[in-house]
PDB file of C-alpha atoms in Angstrom:
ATOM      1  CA  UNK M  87     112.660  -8.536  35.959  1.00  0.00           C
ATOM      2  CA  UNK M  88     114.644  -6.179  33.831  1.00  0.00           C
ATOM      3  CA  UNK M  89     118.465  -5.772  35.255  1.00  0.00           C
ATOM      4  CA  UNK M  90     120.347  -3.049  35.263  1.00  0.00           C
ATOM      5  CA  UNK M  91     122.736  -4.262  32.679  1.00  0.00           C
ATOM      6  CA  UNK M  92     120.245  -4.401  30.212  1.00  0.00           C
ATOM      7  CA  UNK M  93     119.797  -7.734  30.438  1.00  0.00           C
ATOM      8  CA  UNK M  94     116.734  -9.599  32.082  1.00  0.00           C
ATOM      9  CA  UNK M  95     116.472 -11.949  35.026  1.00  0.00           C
ATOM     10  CA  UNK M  96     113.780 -15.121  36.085  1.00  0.00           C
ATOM     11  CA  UNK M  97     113.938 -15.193  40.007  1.00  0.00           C
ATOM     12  CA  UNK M  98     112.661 -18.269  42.301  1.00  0.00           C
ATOM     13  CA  UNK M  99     109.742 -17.566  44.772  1.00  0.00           C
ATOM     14  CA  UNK M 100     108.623 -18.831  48.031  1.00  0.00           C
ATOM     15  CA  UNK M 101     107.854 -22.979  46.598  1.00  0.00           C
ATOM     16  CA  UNK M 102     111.504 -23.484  47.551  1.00  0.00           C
ATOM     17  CA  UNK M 103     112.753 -22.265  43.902  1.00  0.00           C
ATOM     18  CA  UNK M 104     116.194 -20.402  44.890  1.00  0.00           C
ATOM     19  CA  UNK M 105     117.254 -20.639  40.943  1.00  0.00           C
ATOM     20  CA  UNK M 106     117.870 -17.635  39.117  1.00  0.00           C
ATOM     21  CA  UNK M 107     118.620 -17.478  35.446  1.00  0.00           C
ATOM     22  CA  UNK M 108     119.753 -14.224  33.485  1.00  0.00           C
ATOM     23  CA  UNK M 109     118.788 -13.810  29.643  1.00  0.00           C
ATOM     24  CA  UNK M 110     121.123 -12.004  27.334  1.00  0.00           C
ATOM     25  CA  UNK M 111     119.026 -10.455  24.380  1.00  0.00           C
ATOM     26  CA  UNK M 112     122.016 -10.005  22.403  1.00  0.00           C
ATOM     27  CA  UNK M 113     122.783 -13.784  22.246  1.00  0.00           C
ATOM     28  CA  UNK M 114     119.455 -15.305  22.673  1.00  0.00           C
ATOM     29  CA  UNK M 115     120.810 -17.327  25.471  1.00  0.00           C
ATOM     30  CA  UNK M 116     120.036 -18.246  29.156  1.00  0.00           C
ATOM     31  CA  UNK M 117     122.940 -19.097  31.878  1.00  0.00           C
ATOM     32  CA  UNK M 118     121.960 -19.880  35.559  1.00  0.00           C
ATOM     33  CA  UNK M 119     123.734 -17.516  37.975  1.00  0.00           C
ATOM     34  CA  UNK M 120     124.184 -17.656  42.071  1.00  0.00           C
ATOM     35  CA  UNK M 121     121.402 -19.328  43.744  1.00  0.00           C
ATOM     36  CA  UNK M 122     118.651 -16.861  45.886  1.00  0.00           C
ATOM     37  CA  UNK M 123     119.719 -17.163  49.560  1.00  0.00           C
ATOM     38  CA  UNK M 124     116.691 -17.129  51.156  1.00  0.00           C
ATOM     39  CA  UNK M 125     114.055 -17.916  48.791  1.00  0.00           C
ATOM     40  CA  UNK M 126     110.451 -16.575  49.480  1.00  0.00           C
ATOM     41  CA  UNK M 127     107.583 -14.697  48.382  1.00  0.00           C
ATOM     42  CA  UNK M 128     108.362 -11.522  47.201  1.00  0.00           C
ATOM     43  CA  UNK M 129     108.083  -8.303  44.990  1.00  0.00           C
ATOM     44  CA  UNK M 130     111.409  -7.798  43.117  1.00  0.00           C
ATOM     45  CA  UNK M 131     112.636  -4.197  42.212  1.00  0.00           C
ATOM     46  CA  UNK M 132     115.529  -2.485  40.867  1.00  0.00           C
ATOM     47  CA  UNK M 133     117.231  -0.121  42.733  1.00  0.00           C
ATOM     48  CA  UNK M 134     120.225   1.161  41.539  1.00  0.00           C
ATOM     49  CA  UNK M 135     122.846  -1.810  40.154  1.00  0.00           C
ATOM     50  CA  UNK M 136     120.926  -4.576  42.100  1.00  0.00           C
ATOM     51  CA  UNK M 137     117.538  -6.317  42.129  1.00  0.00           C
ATOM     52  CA  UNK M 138     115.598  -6.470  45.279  1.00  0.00           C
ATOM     53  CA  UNK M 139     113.735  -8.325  47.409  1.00  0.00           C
ATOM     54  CA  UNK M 140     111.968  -8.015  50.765  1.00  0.00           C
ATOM     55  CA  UNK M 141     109.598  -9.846  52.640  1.00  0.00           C
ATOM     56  CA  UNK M 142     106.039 -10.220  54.061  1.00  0.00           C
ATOM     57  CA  UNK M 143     104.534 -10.696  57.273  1.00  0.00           C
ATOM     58  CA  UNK M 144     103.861 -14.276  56.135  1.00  0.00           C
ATOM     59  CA  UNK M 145     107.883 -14.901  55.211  1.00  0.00           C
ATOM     60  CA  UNK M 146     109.620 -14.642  58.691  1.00  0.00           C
ATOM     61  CA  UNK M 147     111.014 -11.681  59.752  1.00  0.00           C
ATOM     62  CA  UNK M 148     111.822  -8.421  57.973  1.00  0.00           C
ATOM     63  CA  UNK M 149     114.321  -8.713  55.151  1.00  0.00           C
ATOM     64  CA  UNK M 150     115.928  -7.009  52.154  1.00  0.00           C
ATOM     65  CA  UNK M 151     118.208  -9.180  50.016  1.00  0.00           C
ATOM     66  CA  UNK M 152     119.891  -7.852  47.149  1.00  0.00           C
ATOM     67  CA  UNK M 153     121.662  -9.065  43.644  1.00  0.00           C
ATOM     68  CA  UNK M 154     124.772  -7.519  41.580  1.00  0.00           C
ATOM     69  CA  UNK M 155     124.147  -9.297  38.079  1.00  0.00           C
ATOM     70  CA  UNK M 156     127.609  -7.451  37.247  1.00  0.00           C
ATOM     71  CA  UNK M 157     129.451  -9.758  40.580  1.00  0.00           C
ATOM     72  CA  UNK M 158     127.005 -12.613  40.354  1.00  0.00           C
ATOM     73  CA  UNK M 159     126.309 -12.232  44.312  1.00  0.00           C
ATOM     74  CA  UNK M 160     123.819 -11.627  47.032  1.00  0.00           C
ATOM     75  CA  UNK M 161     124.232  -9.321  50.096  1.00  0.00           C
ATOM     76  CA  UNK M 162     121.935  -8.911  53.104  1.00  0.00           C
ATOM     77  CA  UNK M 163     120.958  -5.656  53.896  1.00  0.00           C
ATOM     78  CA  UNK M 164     120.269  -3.609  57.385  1.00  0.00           C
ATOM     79  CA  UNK M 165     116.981  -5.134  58.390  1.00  0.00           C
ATOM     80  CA  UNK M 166     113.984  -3.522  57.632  1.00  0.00           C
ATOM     81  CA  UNK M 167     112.356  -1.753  60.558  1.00  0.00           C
ATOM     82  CA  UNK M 168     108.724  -3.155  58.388  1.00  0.00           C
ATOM     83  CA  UNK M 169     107.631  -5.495  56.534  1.00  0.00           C
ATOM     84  CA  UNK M 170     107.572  -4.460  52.456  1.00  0.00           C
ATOM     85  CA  UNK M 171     104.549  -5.948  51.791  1.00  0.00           C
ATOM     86  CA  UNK M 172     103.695  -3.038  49.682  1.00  0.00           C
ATOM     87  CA  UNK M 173     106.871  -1.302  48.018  1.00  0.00           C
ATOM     88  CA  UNK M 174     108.082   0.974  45.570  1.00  0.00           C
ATOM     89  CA  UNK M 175     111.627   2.609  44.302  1.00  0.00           C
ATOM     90  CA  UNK M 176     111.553   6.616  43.664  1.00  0.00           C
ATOM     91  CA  UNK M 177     114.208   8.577  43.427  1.00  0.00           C
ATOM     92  CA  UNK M 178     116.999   6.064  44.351  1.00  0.00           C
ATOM     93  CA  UNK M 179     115.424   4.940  47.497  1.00  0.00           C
ATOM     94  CA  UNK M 180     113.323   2.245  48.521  1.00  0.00           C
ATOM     95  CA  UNK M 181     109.557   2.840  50.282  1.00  0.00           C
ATOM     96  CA  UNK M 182     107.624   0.131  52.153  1.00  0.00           C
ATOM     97  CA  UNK M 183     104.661   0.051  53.598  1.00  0.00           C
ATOM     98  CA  UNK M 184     103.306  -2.377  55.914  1.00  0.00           C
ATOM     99  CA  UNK M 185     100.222  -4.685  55.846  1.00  0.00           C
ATOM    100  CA  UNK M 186      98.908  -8.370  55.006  1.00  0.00           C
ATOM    101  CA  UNK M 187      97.917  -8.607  58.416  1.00  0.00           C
ATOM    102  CA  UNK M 188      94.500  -7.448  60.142  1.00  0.00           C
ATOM    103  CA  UNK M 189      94.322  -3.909  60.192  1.00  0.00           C
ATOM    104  CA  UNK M 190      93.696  -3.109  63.846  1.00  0.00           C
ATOM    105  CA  UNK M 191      97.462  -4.739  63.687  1.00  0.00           C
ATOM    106  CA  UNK M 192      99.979  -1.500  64.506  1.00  0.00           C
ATOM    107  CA  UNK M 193     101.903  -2.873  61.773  1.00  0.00           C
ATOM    108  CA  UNK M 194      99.882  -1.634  59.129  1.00  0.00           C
ATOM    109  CA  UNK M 195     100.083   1.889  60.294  1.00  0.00           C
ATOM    110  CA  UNK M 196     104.106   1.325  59.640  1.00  0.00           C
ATOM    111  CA  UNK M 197     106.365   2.893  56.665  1.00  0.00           C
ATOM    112  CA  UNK M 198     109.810   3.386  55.991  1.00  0.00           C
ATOM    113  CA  UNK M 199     112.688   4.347  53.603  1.00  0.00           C
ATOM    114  CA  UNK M 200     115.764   2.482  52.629  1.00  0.00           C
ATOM    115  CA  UNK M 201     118.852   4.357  50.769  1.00  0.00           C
ATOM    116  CA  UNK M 202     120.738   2.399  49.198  1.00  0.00           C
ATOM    117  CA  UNK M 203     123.828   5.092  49.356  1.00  0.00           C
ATOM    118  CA  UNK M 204     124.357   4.324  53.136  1.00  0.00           C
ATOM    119  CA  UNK M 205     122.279   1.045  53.779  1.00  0.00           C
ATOM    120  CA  UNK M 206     120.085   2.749  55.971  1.00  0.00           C
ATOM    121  CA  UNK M 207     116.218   2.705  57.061  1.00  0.00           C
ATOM    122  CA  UNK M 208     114.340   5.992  58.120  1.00  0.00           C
ATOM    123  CA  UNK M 209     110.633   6.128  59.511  1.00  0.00           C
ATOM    124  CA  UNK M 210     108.061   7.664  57.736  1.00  0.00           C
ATOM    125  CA  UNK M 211     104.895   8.949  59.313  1.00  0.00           C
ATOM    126  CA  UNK M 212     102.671   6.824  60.567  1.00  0.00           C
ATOM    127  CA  UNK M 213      99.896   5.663  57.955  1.00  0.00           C
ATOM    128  CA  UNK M 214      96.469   5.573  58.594  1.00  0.00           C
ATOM    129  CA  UNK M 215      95.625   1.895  59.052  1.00  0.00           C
ATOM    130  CA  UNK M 216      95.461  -0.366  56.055  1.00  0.00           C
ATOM    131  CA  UNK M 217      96.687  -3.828  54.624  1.00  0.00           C
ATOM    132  CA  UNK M 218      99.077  -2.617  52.249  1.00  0.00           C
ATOM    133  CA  UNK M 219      99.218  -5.043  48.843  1.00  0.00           C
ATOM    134  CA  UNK M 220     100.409  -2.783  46.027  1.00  0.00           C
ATOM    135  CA  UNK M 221     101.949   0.363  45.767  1.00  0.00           C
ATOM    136  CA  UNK M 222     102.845   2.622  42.877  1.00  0.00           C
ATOM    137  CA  UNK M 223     104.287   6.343  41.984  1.00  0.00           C
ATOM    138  CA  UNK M 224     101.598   8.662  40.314  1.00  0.00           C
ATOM    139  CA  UNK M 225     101.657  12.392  39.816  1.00  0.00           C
ATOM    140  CA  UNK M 226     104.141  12.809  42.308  1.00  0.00           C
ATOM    141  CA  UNK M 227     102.698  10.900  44.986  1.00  0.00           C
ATOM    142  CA  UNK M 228     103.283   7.315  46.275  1.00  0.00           C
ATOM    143  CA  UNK M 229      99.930   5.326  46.119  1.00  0.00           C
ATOM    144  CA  UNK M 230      99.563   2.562  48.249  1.00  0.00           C
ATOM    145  CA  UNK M 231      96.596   0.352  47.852  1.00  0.00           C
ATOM    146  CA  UNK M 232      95.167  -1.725  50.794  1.00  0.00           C
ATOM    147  CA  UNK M 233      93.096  -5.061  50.705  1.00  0.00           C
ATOM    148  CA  UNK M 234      89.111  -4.548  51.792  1.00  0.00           C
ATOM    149  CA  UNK M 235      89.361  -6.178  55.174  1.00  0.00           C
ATOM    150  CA  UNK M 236      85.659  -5.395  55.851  1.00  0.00           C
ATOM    151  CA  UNK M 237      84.367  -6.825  52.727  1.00  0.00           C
ATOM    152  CA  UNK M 238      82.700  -4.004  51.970  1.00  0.00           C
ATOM    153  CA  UNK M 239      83.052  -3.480  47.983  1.00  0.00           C
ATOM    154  CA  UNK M 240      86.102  -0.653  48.127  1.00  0.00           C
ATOM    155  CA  UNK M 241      89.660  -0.801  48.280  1.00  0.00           C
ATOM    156  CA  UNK M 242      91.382   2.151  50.881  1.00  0.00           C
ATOM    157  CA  UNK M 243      93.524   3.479  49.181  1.00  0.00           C
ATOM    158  CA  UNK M 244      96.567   5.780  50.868  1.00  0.00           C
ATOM    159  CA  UNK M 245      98.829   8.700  49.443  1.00  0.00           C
ATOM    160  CA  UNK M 246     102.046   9.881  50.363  1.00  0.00           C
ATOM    161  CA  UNK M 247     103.968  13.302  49.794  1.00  0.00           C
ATOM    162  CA  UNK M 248     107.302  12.724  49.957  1.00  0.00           C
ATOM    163  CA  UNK M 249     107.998  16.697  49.208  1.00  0.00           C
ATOM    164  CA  UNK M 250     105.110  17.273  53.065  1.00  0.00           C
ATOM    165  CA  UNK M 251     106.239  14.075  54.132  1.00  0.00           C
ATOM    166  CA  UNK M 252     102.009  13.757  54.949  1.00  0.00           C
ATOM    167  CA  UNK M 253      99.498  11.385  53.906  1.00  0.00           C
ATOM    168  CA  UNK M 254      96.577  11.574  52.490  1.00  0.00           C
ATOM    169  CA  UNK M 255      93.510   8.999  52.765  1.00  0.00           C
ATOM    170  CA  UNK M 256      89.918   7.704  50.250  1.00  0.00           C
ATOM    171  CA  UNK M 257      88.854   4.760  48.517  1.00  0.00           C
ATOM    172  CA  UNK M 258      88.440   3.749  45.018  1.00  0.00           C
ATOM    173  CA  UNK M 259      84.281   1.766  44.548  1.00  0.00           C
ATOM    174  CA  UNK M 260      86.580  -1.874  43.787  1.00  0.00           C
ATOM    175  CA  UNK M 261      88.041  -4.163  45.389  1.00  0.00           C
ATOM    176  CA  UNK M 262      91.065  -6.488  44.412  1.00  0.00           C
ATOM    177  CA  UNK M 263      92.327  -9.704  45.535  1.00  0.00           C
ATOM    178  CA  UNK M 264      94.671 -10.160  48.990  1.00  0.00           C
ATOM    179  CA  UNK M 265      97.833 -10.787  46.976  1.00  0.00           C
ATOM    180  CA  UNK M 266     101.071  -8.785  47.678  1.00  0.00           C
ATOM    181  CA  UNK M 267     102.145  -9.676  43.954  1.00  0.00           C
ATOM    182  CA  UNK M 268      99.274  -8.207  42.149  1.00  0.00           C
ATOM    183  CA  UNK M 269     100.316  -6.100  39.290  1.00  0.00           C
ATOM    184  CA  UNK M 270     100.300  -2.478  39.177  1.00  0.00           C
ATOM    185  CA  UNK M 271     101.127   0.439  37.068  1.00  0.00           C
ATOM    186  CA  UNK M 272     100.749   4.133  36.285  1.00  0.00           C
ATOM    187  CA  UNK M 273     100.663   5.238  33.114  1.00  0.00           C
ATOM    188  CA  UNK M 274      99.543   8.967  32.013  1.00  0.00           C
ATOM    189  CA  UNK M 275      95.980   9.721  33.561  1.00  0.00           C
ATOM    190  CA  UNK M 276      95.396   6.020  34.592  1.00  0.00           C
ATOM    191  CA  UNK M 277      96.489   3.383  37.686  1.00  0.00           C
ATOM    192  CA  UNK M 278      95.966  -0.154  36.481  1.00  0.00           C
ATOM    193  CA  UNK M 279      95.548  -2.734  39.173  1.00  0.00           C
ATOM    194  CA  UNK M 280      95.160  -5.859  38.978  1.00  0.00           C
ATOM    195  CA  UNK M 281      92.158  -5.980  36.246  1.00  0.00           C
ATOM    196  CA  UNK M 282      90.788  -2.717  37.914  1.00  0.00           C
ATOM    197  CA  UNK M 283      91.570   0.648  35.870  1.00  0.00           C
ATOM    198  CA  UNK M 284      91.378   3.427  38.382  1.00  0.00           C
ATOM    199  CA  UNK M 285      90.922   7.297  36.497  1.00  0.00           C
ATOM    200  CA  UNK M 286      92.758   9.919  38.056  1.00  0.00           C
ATOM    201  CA  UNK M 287      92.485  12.881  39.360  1.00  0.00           C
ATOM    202  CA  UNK M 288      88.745  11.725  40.844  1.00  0.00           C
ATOM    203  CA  UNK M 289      89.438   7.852  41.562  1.00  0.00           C
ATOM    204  CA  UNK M 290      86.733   6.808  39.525  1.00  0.00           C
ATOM    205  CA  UNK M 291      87.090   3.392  38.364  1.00  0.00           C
ATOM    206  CA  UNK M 292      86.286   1.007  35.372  1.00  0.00           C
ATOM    207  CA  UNK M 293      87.647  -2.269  34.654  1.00  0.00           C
ATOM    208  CA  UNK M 294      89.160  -2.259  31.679  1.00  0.00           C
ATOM    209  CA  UNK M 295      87.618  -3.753  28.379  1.00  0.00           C
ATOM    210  CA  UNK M 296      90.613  -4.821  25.574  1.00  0.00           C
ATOM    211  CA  UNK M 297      89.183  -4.293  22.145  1.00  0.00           C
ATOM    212  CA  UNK M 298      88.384  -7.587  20.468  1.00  0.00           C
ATOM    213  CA  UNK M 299      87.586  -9.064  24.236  1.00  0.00           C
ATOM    214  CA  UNK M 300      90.177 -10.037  27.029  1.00  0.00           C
ATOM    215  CA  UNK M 301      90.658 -13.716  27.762  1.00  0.00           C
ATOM    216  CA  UNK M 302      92.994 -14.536  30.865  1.00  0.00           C
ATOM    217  CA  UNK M 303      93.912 -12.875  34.208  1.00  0.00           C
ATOM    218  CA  UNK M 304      96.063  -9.942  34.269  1.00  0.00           C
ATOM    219  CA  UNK M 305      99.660 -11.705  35.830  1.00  0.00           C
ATOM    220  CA  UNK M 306     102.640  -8.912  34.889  1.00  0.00           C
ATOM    221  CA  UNK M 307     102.354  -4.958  33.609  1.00  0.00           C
ATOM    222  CA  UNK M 308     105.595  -3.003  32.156  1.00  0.00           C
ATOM    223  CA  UNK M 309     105.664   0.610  31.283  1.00  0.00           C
ATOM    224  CA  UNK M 310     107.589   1.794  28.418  1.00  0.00           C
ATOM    225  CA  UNK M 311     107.291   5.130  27.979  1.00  0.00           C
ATOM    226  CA  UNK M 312     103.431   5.989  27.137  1.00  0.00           C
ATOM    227  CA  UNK M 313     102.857   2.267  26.489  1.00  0.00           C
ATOM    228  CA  UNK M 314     101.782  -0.308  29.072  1.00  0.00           C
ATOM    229  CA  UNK M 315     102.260  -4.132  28.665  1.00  0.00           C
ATOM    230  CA  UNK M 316      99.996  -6.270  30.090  1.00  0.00           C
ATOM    231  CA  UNK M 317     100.530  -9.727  29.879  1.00  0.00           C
ATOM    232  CA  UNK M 318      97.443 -12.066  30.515  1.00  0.00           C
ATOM    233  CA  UNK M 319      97.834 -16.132  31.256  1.00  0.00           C
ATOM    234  CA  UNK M 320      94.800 -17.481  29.398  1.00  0.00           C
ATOM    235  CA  UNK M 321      95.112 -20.595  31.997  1.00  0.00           C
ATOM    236  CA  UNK M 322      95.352 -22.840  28.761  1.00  0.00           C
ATOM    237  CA  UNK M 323      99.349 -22.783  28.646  1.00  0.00           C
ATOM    238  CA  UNK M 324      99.741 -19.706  26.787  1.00  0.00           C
ATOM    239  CA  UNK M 325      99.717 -16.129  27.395  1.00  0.00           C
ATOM    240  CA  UNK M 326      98.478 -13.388  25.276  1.00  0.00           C
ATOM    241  CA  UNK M 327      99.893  -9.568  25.141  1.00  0.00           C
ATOM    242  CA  UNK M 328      98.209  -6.744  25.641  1.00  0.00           C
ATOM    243  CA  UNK M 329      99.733  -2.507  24.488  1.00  0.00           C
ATOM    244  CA  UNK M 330      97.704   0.219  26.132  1.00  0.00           C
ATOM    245  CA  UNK M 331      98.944   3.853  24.226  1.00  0.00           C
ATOM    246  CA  UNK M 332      98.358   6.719  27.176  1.00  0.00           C
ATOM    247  CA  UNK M 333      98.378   9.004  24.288  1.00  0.00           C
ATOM    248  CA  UNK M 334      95.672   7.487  22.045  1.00  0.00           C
ATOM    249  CA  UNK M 335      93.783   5.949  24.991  1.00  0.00           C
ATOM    250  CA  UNK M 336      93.327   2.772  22.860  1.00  0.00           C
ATOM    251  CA  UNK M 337      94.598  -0.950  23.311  1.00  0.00           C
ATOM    252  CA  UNK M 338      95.892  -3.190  20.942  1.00  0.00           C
ATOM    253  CA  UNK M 339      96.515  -6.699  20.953  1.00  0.00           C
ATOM    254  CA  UNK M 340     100.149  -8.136  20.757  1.00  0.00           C
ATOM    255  CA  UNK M 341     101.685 -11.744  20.421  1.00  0.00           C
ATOM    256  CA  UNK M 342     100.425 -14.732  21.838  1.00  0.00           C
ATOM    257  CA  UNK M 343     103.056 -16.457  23.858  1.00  0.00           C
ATOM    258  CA  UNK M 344     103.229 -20.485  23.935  1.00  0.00           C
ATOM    259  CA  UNK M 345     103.736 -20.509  27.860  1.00  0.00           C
ATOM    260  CA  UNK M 346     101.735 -19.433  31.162  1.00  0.00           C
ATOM    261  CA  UNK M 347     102.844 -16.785  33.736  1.00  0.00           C
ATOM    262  CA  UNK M 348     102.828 -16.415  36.810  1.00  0.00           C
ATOM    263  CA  UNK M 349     102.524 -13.397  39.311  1.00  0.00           C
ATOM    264  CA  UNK M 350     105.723 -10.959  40.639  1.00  0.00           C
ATOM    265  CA  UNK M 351     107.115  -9.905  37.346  1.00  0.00           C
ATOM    266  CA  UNK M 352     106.241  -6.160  37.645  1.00  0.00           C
ATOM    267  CA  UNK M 353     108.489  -4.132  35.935  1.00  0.00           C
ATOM    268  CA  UNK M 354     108.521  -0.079  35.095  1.00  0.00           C
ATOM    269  CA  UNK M 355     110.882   1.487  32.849  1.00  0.00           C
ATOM    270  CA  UNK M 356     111.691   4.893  31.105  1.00  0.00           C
TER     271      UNK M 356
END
């Protein structure tokens, strides 16, 4: 994940890897810095001078864990009142939304808000029912997409107003895989899930063809500016980039990298 001091940052995950290694661009170097407390599953993000991490219903109970690259150090946060199985940062603060559970669970009607400023949680509104996986900002609103518990060829699909503080509810004709670290990304017109592209304003949806053909599973997307980065693992040891321009609508294929990916490294940036 990118870090706030323009730097970058590899982070363990739940197979007992508490390492975490920072990369400084300017010197083409790597140093390890303070070992991840409480290693898990997770979906990092920046908010404000730290990097992030919460938890899932299948990690123990709610937590929020947070590290300073500028101190080298960790600090626990208030507990979260939900699980951030689904989460996002806009405006400062940090929204989760509940879910990897079965839906007629009352957890995965749950949301709340974490500022950063005090280290506080707020409830949000209820949610109608859904098993939260991936959430992103678009057009003003928070989307939250759920996993098809019902098998039923659709992903539910949620919307929140933070100006009404309301939601909204529909589905998008897809579905995508139960995994809290699938990547997603807005960029202009267009949500890109997993492998799914889903058009806005209607919620049509087309899975996205790269010129040339696309060989490997969709693992990490970036935004820079009107550009999205998708980087695919080809599942042969190597990964292959992908640039989609907003403004042209057209995709272009980057460098091939001599190394696999994995899942969780979901970064957006201005």
């Amino acid at each position: 994940v990118a870090w706030p001091d323009g730097t970058f940052g590899a982070m363990g995950t739940a197979n007992a890897q508490d390492a975490v290694w920072r990369y400084d661009p300017a010197s083409d170097s790597w140093s390890q810095r303070a070992a991840w407390p409480t290693p898990r599953y997770a979906r990092w993000l920046q908010l404000g001078d730290e990097v992030c991490a919460g938890s899932d219903s299948d990690s123990g109970p709610p937590l929020l864990e947070c590290y300073a690259p500028a101190s080298d150090s960790w600090s626990v946060k208030a507990t979260p009142p939900v699980y951030t199985s689904a989460s996002l940062v806009h405006e400062g603060r940090l929204y989760a939304f509940d879910g990897l559970r079965d839906k007629s669970d009352p957890g995965t009607k749950q949301a709340a808000v974490y500022d950063p400023s005090d280290d506080s949680w707020t409830a949000l509104p209820d949610k109608p029912p859904c098993n939260a996986v991936a959430a992103v900002e678009h057009r003003g609103q928070l989307e939250v997409f759920c996993y098809d518990d019902d098998f039923n060829g659709s992903t539910p699909r949620r919307a929140y107003d933070p100006q009404s503080d309301s939601w909204s509810e529909g589905s998008i004709d897809e579905t995508f895989g139960h995994d809290p670290a699938a990547p997603i990304a807005s960029v202009g017109d267009h949500i890109f899930v997993d492998d799914v592209e889903v058009v806005t304003p209607n919620y049509t949806v087309a899975n996205y063809t790269l010129e040339g053909g696309r060989d490997g599973i969709p693992k990490s997307m970036a935004v820079f500016g009107d550009t999205l980065v998708v980087l695919l693992d080809r599942g042969d040891g190597a990964s292959v980039v992908w640039l989609y321009d907003a403004t042209t609508d057209t995709w272009t294929e980057g460098e091939t990298i001599p190394f696999g990916t994995f899942s969780g490294a979901h970064v957006r940036m201005a």
